[in-house]
Short mmCIF file of C-alpha atoms in Angstrom, two decimals:
data_model
loop_
_atom_site.label_atom_id
_atom_site.label_comp_id
_atom_site.label_asym_id
_atom_site.label_seq_id
_atom_site.Cartn_x
_atom_site.Cartn_y
_atom_site.Cartn_z
CA MET B 1 36.70 2.80 5.89
CA LEU B 2 33.68 3.97 3.73
CA THR B 3 30.97 1.06 3.37
CA ALA B 4 28.94 0.20 0.40
CA GLY B 5 26.58 1.95 2.01
CA HIS B 6 28.51 5.36 2.12
CA VAL B 7 29.24 4.96 -1.43
CA LEU B 8 25.84 4.71 -2.41
CA GLN B 9 25.08 7.77 -0.81
CA LEU B 10 27.96 9.28 -3.08
CA ILE B 11 26.54 8.04 -5.83
CA ARG B 12 22.72 9.39 -4.93
CA GLN B 13 23.91 12.62 -3.85
CA GLY B 14 26.04 12.89 -7.55
CA THR B 15 28.96 13.64 -5.48
CA CYS B 16 30.52 10.85 -7.93
CA ARG B 17 29.26 9.83 -10.95
CA THR B 18 32.05 6.92 -11.94
CA ARG B 19 34.34 4.18 -10.30
CA LYS B 20 37.29 6.93 -10.86
CA GLU B 21 35.54 9.42 -9.55
CA LEU B 22 34.61 7.25 -6.57
CA ILE B 23 38.67 6.39 -6.09
CA GLU B 24 39.72 9.97 -6.09
CA TYR B 25 37.13 11.28 -3.62
CA THR B 26 37.74 8.52 -1.20
CA GLY B 27 41.07 7.79 -1.49
CA LEU B 28 40.22 3.96 -1.32
CA SER B 29 42.12 1.43 -3.91
CA ARG B 30 40.64 0.34 -6.94
CA SER B 31 39.94 -3.08 -6.10
CA THR B 32 38.05 -1.62 -2.69
CA ILE B 33 35.51 0.52 -4.58
CA THR B 34 35.08 -2.31 -7.59
CA ASP B 35 34.20 -4.47 -4.57
CA ARG B 36 31.69 -1.93 -3.17
CA VAL B 37 30.13 -1.20 -6.64
CA ASP B 38 29.90 -4.62 -7.72
CA ARG B 39 27.91 -5.51 -4.47
CA LEU B 40 25.63 -2.75 -4.91
CA ILE B 41 24.98 -3.44 -8.61
CA GLU B 42 24.32 -7.21 -7.94
CA ALA B 43 22.08 -6.13 -4.91
CA GLY B 44 20.24 -3.68 -7.57
CA TYR B 45 20.73 -0.59 -5.82
CA ILE B 46 22.55 1.11 -8.98
CA HIS B 47 23.17 0.19 -12.46
CA GLU B 48 25.76 1.44 -15.09
CA ALA B 49 23.84 3.93 -17.34
CA GLU B 50 25.02 5.82 -20.25
CA ARG B 51 28.41 6.54 -21.25
CA GLY B 52 30.29 9.60 -19.38
CA ALA B 53 32.49 12.21 -21.14
CA SER B 54 35.84 10.81 -21.96
CA GLY B 55 39.31 12.77 -21.70
CA GLY B 56 40.61 10.09 -24.29
CA GLY B 57 40.08 6.24 -24.49
CA ARG B 58 36.95 4.58 -23.81
CA PRO B 59 34.57 6.64 -21.99
CA PRO B 60 33.59 5.58 -18.52
CA SER B 61 30.22 4.19 -17.25
CA VAL B 62 28.06 6.51 -15.05
CA LEU B 63 26.86 4.88 -11.85
CA ALA B 64 23.38 5.74 -10.72
CA ILE B 65 20.35 4.53 -8.56
CA ASP B 66 18.15 2.02 -10.20
CA PRO B 67 15.11 3.15 -9.31
CA ALA B 68 13.05 0.39 -10.87
CA SER B 69 14.93 -2.34 -9.12
CA LYS B 70 12.82 -2.55 -5.85
CA VAL B 71 9.39 -0.93 -5.11
CA ALA B 72 7.54 0.10 -1.95
CA LEU B 73 4.14 0.29 -0.45
CA VAL B 74 2.82 3.07 1.32
CA ALA B 75 -0.31 4.10 3.00
CA ASP B 76 -1.95 7.41 3.94
CA LEU B 77 -4.93 7.08 6.67
CA GLY B 78 -6.51 10.40 7.70
CA ALA B 79 -9.76 10.48 9.41
CA SER B 80 -11.93 10.10 6.44
CA HIS B 81 -10.10 8.90 4.09
CA ALA B 82 -7.52 5.94 2.72
CA ARG B 83 -4.90 5.99 0.29
CA VAL B 84 -2.22 3.58 -0.81
CA ALA B 85 0.38 3.30 -3.61
CA LEU B 86 3.34 1.81 -5.47
CA THR B 87 6.08 3.22 -5.54
CA ASP B 88 9.97 3.23 -7.21
CA LEU B 89 13.10 3.96 -5.07
CA ALA B 90 12.82 7.48 -6.66
CA ALA B 91 9.10 7.99 -4.44
CA ARG B 92 7.48 8.27 -7.65
CA PRO B 93 3.78 6.07 -7.92
CA LEU B 94 3.89 3.30 -10.14
CA ALA B 95 -0.17 3.05 -9.16
CA GLU B 96 -2.60 4.29 -6.54
CA GLU B 97 -6.08 3.25 -5.15
CA SER B 98 -8.04 5.54 -2.41
CA THR B 99 -11.59 5.53 -1.16
CA ARG B 100 -13.69 7.45 1.34
CA MET B 101 -13.27 5.44 4.75
CA ARG B 102 -13.38 6.90 8.32
CA ILE B 103 -10.66 5.66 10.48
CA ASP B 104 -12.90 5.54 13.50
CA ARG B 105 -14.01 2.45 12.25
CA GLY B 106 -11.50 0.90 14.07
CA PRO B 107 -7.97 -0.75 13.02
CA GLU B 108 -9.52 -4.44 11.89
CA PRO B 109 -11.51 -3.03 8.96
CA VAL B 110 -9.33 -0.28 7.87
CA LEU B 111 -5.82 -2.20 7.82
CA THR B 112 -7.59 -5.19 6.16
CA TRP B 113 -8.97 -2.60 3.20
CA VAL B 114 -4.92 -1.57 3.14
CA ARG B 115 -3.65 -5.07 3.00
CA GLU B 116 -6.11 -5.76 0.31
CA ALA B 117 -5.38 -2.87 -1.69
CA PHE B 118 -1.59 -3.73 -1.62
CA GLU B 119 -2.14 -6.77 -3.32
CA ARG B 120 -4.38 -5.27 -5.57
CA LEU B 121 -1.53 -2.81 -6.64
CA LEU B 122 1.09 -5.85 -6.96
CA ASP B 123 -1.31 -7.53 -9.19
CA ARG B 124 -2.26 -4.49 -11.47
CA THR B 125 1.42 -3.44 -11.83
CA GLY B 126 2.68 -6.99 -12.20
CA SER B 127 5.28 -6.58 -9.35
CA PRO B 128 6.37 -9.63 -7.87
CA ARG B 129 6.12 -9.56 -3.94
CA GLU B 130 9.89 -10.36 -3.78
CA ARG B 131 10.40 -7.02 -5.13
CA VAL B 132 9.25 -4.75 -2.11
CA CYS B 133 11.67 -3.56 -0.08
CA SER B 134 9.45 -1.69 2.46
CA ILE B 135 5.99 -0.37 3.78
CA GLY B 136 5.21 2.75 5.01
CA LEU B 137 1.95 4.02 6.72
CA ASP B 138 0.87 7.58 8.11
CA LEU B 139 -1.63 7.86 10.46
CA PRO B 140 -3.50 11.03 12.21
CA GLY B 141 -2.07 10.19 15.61
CA SER B 142 0.93 10.02 17.74
CA VAL B 143 3.24 7.28 16.70
CA ASP B 144 6.42 5.52 18.26
CA HIS B 145 8.54 5.74 15.25
CA THR B 146 10.83 2.88 16.69
CA SER B 147 7.95 0.35 17.87
CA GLY B 148 5.38 1.38 14.96
CA LYS B 149 2.83 1.54 17.61
CA VAL B 150 0.05 4.42 17.75
CA LEU B 151 0.50 6.25 20.93
CA ARG B 152 -2.52 8.20 21.23
CA SER B 153 -5.20 9.40 19.06
CA PHE B 154 -8.29 11.44 19.82
CA LEU B 155 -9.51 10.53 16.04
CA MET B 156 -8.66 6.79 16.22
CA PRO B 157 -10.69 4.90 19.05
CA GLY B 158 -9.32 1.18 19.30
CA TRP B 159 -5.68 2.44 17.78
CA ASP B 160 -3.97 3.26 20.78
CA ASP B 161 -0.73 0.86 21.52
CA LEU B 162 -1.94 -1.03 18.50
CA PRO B 163 1.18 -2.61 16.98
CA ILE B 164 0.62 -1.43 13.22
CA LYS B 165 3.94 -3.43 12.19
CA ALA B 166 2.16 -7.01 13.08
CA ALA B 167 -0.95 -6.27 10.79
CA PHE B 168 1.58 -6.62 8.08
CA GLY B 169 4.65 -8.66 8.97
CA ASP B 170 2.78 -12.06 8.54
CA ARG B 171 2.28 -11.06 4.58
CA PHE B 172 5.51 -8.94 3.89
CA ASP B 173 9.01 -9.63 5.54
CA VAL B 174 10.53 -6.15 5.05
CA PRO B 175 11.02 -3.08 7.49
CA ILE B 176 7.70 -1.58 8.09
CA LEU B 177 7.53 2.37 8.92
CA VAL B 178 4.87 4.14 10.54
CA GLU B 179 4.57 8.12 11.01
CA ASN B 180 2.09 10.48 11.81
CA ASP B 181 0.25 12.16 8.79
CA ALA B 182 1.17 15.90 9.02
CA LYS B 183 4.76 14.92 9.71
CA ALA B 184 4.55 12.60 6.63
CA MET B 185 2.63 15.92 4.69
CA ALA B 186 5.42 17.90 5.75
CA LEU B 187 8.25 15.79 4.51
CA GLY B 188 6.12 15.49 1.10
CA GLU B 189 5.54 19.24 0.47
CA TRP B 190 9.40 19.95 1.37
CA TRP B 191 10.71 16.95 -1.27
CA ALA B 192 8.24 17.97 -3.97
CA SER B 193 8.53 22.08 -3.92
CA PHE B 194 10.80 23.50 -1.08
CA ARG B 195 13.84 21.36 -0.93
CA THR B 196 16.17 24.66 -1.23
CA SER B 197 14.50 25.58 2.12
CA PRO B 198 16.49 24.54 5.32
CA SER B 199 13.16 24.54 7.52
CA LEU B 200 9.68 24.21 6.61
CA LEU B 201 6.40 24.15 9.23
CA LEU B 202 3.36 22.50 7.55
CA VAL B 203 -0.19 22.61 9.66
CA LYS B 204 -2.57 20.24 8.47
CA VAL B 205 -6.44 21.62 9.12
CA SER B 206 -8.82 19.17 8.15
CA THR B 207 -11.46 17.25 11.10
CA GLY B 208 -8.49 18.67 13.46
CA ILE B 209 -5.35 20.28 13.48
CA GLY B 210 -1.80 19.18 13.49
CA ALA B 211 1.51 20.14 12.08
CA GLY B 212 4.88 18.89 11.09
CA ILE B 213 8.33 20.13 10.91
CA VAL B 214 11.00 19.56 8.56
CA LEU B 215 14.46 20.29 9.77
CA ASP B 216 17.18 20.20 7.01
CA GLY B 217 15.32 17.78 5.00
CA ARG B 218 14.62 15.51 8.28
CA ILE B 219 11.42 15.19 9.88
CA TYR B 220 11.68 16.59 13.39
CA ARG B 221 9.55 14.22 15.98
CA GLY B 222 10.65 15.72 19.38
CA VAL B 223 11.29 13.88 22.70
CA GLU B 224 8.33 12.21 23.23
CA GLU B 225 7.26 11.87 19.20
CA ALA B 226 4.96 14.73 20.06
CA ALA B 227 6.20 17.41 17.89
CA GLY B 228 2.99 19.16 16.08
CA ASN B 229 0.16 18.96 18.45
CA ILE B 230 -0.36 22.44 17.66
CA GLY B 231 -4.16 21.82 17.79
CA HIS B 232 -4.04 21.29 21.75
CA VAL B 233 -2.77 24.58 22.36
CA ARG B 234 -5.15 25.83 24.82
CA LEU B 235 -6.27 29.55 24.03
CA ARG B 236 -9.67 30.07 25.83
CA GLU B 237 -9.93 28.11 28.85
CA SER B 238 -13.45 29.80 29.71
CA ASP B 239 -14.71 28.87 26.25
CA ASP B 240 -17.64 25.92 26.42
CA ARG B 241 -16.86 24.13 23.65
CA VAL B 242 -14.92 20.91 24.43
CA CYS B 243 -12.19 19.42 22.16
CA THR B 244 -11.67 15.92 21.47
CA CYS B 245 -8.70 15.83 24.04
CA GLY B 246 -11.42 16.49 26.63
CA SER B 247 -9.94 19.93 27.22
CA LYS B 248 -11.77 23.18 26.60
CA GLY B 249 -10.74 26.16 24.43
CA CYS B 250 -7.94 24.40 22.37
CA VAL B 251 -7.66 25.72 18.58
CA ALA B 252 -8.65 22.60 17.32
CA SER B 253 -12.15 23.32 18.99
CA LEU B 254 -12.12 26.97 17.69
CA ALA B 255 -10.74 26.81 14.57
CA SER B 256 -10.51 23.22 13.07
CA GLY B 257 -12.75 22.07 9.92
CA HIS B 258 -14.85 20.15 12.29
CA ALA B 259 -15.33 23.37 14.82
CA LEU B 260 -16.49 25.29 11.79
CA ALA B 261 -18.64 22.64 10.48
CA VAL B 262 -20.33 22.43 13.68
CA ASP B 263 -20.91 26.61 13.74
CA LEU B 264 -22.30 26.17 10.22
CA GLY B 265 -24.67 23.47 10.88
CA GLN B 266 -22.75 21.18 8.90
CA GLU B 267 -21.69 17.49 8.75
CA THR B 268 -18.00 17.68 7.82
CA SER B 269 -15.25 19.64 7.18
CA GLN B 270 -15.47 19.16 3.11
CA ASP B 271 -18.96 20.87 3.81
CA VAL B 272 -17.47 23.92 4.94
CA VAL B 273 -15.14 23.87 2.12
CA ARG B 274 -17.99 23.80 -0.65
CA LEU B 275 -19.83 26.61 1.04
CA VAL B 276 -16.78 28.73 0.84
CA GLN B 277 -16.45 27.80 -2.79
CA ALA B 278 -19.83 28.74 -3.49
CA GLY B 279 -19.24 32.22 -2.32
CA ASP B 280 -21.33 31.85 1.14
CA PRO B 281 -20.69 35.11 2.76
CA GLU B 282 -21.30 33.55 6.39
CA ALA B 283 -18.74 30.63 5.75
CA ILE B 284 -15.99 32.85 4.25
CA ALA B 285 -16.28 35.21 7.38
CA ARG B 286 -16.21 32.13 9.53
CA THR B 287 -13.36 30.16 7.62
CA GLN B 288 -11.29 33.71 7.59
CA GLU B 289 -11.59 34.30 11.45
CA ALA B 290 -10.60 30.64 12.21
CA GLY B 291 -7.39 31.06 10.21
CA ARG B 292 -6.99 34.58 12.56
CA THR B 293 -7.34 32.28 15.14
CA LEU B 294 -4.81 29.40 14.41
CA GLY B 295 -2.45 32.31 13.31
CA LEU B 296 -2.27 33.13 16.84
CA VAL B 297 0.00 30.20 17.73
CA LEU B 298 1.07 30.02 14.54
CA ALA B 299 3.11 33.36 15.39
CA THR B 300 4.52 31.80 18.25
CA ALA B 301 5.90 28.89 15.95
CA VAL B 302 7.09 31.01 13.38
CA SER B 303 8.71 33.40 16.10
CA LEU B 304 10.29 30.07 17.81
CA LEU B 305 11.78 28.15 14.64
CA ASN B 306 11.78 31.07 12.18
CA PRO B 307 10.97 28.57 9.05
CA GLY B 308 11.41 29.32 5.72
CA VAL B 309 8.13 28.19 4.86
CA LEU B 310 4.68 27.71 6.22
CA VAL B 311 2.36 25.34 4.42
CA LEU B 312 -1.47 25.11 5.18
CA ALA B 313 -2.60 21.59 4.05
CA GLY B 314 -5.72 19.33 4.99
CA ASP B 315 -9.56 20.30 3.72
CA MET B 316 -9.37 23.80 4.91
CA ALA B 317 -6.38 24.44 2.23
CA GLU B 318 -9.09 24.03 -0.54
CA THR B 319 -11.12 27.08 0.71
CA ARG B 320 -8.82 29.19 -1.55
CA GLU B 321 -7.30 31.97 -0.21
CA HIS B 322 -9.46 32.47 2.67
CA TYR B 323 -8.44 30.52 5.76
CA LEU B 324 -4.92 31.47 4.78
CA THR B 325 -5.94 35.17 4.55
CA GLY B 326 -6.85 34.93 8.17
CA ILE B 327 -3.23 32.81 9.23
CA ARG B 328 -0.96 35.90 7.43
CA GLU B 329 -3.12 38.62 9.15
CA SER B 330 -2.02 37.51 12.84
CA VAL B 331 1.53 35.59 11.74
CA TYR B 332 2.57 39.22 10.00
CA ARG B 333 0.69 41.15 12.95
CA ARG B 334 2.37 39.57 16.01
CA SER B 335 5.59 38.47 14.64
CA LEU B 336 8.54 40.90 14.29
CA PRO B 337 9.21 41.86 10.86
CA PHE B 338 12.69 40.28 10.51
CA THR B 339 11.25 36.79 11.30
CA THR B 340 8.78 37.09 8.29
CA ARG B 341 10.59 38.85 5.71
CA ASN B 342 11.45 35.81 4.02
CA LEU B 343 8.50 33.77 5.03
CA GLU B 344 6.75 32.08 2.85
CA ILE B 345 2.82 31.40 3.64
CA VAL B 346 1.30 28.91 0.82
CA THR B 347 -1.23 26.45 0.25
CA SER B 348 -0.24 23.00 -0.04
CA THR B 349 1.34 22.24 -3.48
CA LEU B 350 0.51 18.42 -3.48
CA GLY B 351 -3.14 18.61 -1.87
CA GLY B 352 -4.55 15.42 -1.18
CA ARG B 353 -1.56 13.43 -2.18
CA ALA B 354 0.96 15.20 0.32
CA GLY B 355 0.89 12.13 2.85
CA ILE B 356 1.52 9.52 0.24
CA VAL B 357 4.45 11.66 -1.19
CA GLY B 358 5.96 11.83 2.53
CA THR B 359 5.62 8.65 3.36
CA ALA B 360 7.24 7.34 0.17
CA VAL B 361 10.20 9.63 0.69
CA MET B 362 10.34 8.66 4.26
CA VAL B 363 10.11 4.97 3.44
CA THR B 364 13.19 5.81 0.14
CA GLU B 365 15.10 7.25 2.42
CA HIS B 366 15.38 4.46 5.03
CA VAL B 367 15.75 1.65 2.59
CA LEU B 368 18.92 3.79 0.87
CA SER B 369 20.24 4.83 3.89
CA PRO B 370 23.85 3.64 4.94
CA ALA B 371 22.79 1.44 7.81
CA SER B 372 20.04 -0.19 6.04
CA VAL B 373 22.03 -0.87 2.77
CA ASP B 374 24.97 -2.39 4.50
CA ALA B 375 22.51 -4.66 6.72
CA SER B 376 20.66 -5.82 3.71
CA LEU B 377 24.34 -6.73 1.61
CA ALA B 378 25.39 -8.12 4.83
#
């Protein structure tokens, strides 16, 4: 028998918009549907909105998700930035705050800032703590999605095996979800611009290189939660440049924002972006070459996954077409034409907000899933 959580999905997807449509679609009795709907309304998941079209008599009330009934707190943590947001159940931001902060400072100062920023967002919007239904964070490393621990990260010394959930559990008794940043960004891009595509591959090129895969609207994580570690594919083992993982010749040591900065005598990937945007010929040439180098690996990924969309995100996406041109050259040259004939290769549509949007979507999908709804009602 369909539970209240399943009934909510029918309403959320637009399959059924009224009690009558629910009865006809599910075959459940009027009393059962009334019970399910009333419980969802009482818990704040749905409300009865404007009247629908009438075939005679009193027009029926339309059932819809009530996005304002609950809020979520989400954080996007990168190698050198932190962004937090308060969102509703439609994954729309109600308030945001960001700062420049290096994640290699360690978990204590970074997570302390996140906790304090969460409190500021709640105070600023006048949202009571009781309305918070979940917390989500994305991080630049491999994470155990179930336990919420950081498994490994070459950019985050001191974070390995850290129970992220414990950092917030004493203040918020709600589900706490943790995700890799590139995976969250991929979900954010898919949600914002490419929901008609069944598959999307996002590659984030900033300090390092990571990737996220979305298949049929879901993040693909892999057996060991390690899907997307494309930056550590070894291309030139004889190369002297050592990657953050300790190996030589990884694509990240050759084509990341950090690698470009070292080659050009700069401090950060953002410095490289500024040189490219200013028209520096050496920076432009090196950036295009880095795109071609990464494109060698992406051509294999495209041939394997046959995605509908390949998105370049991160700092290097801000080099206008220069890094992207290099990727396109390699992907189109090294892939069979029928695997790329309908492939869109584009830069991020969300820019620096991709992670926060994707994390908000991840949290919303979890909170409104049948299992979570039924557990909450129970």
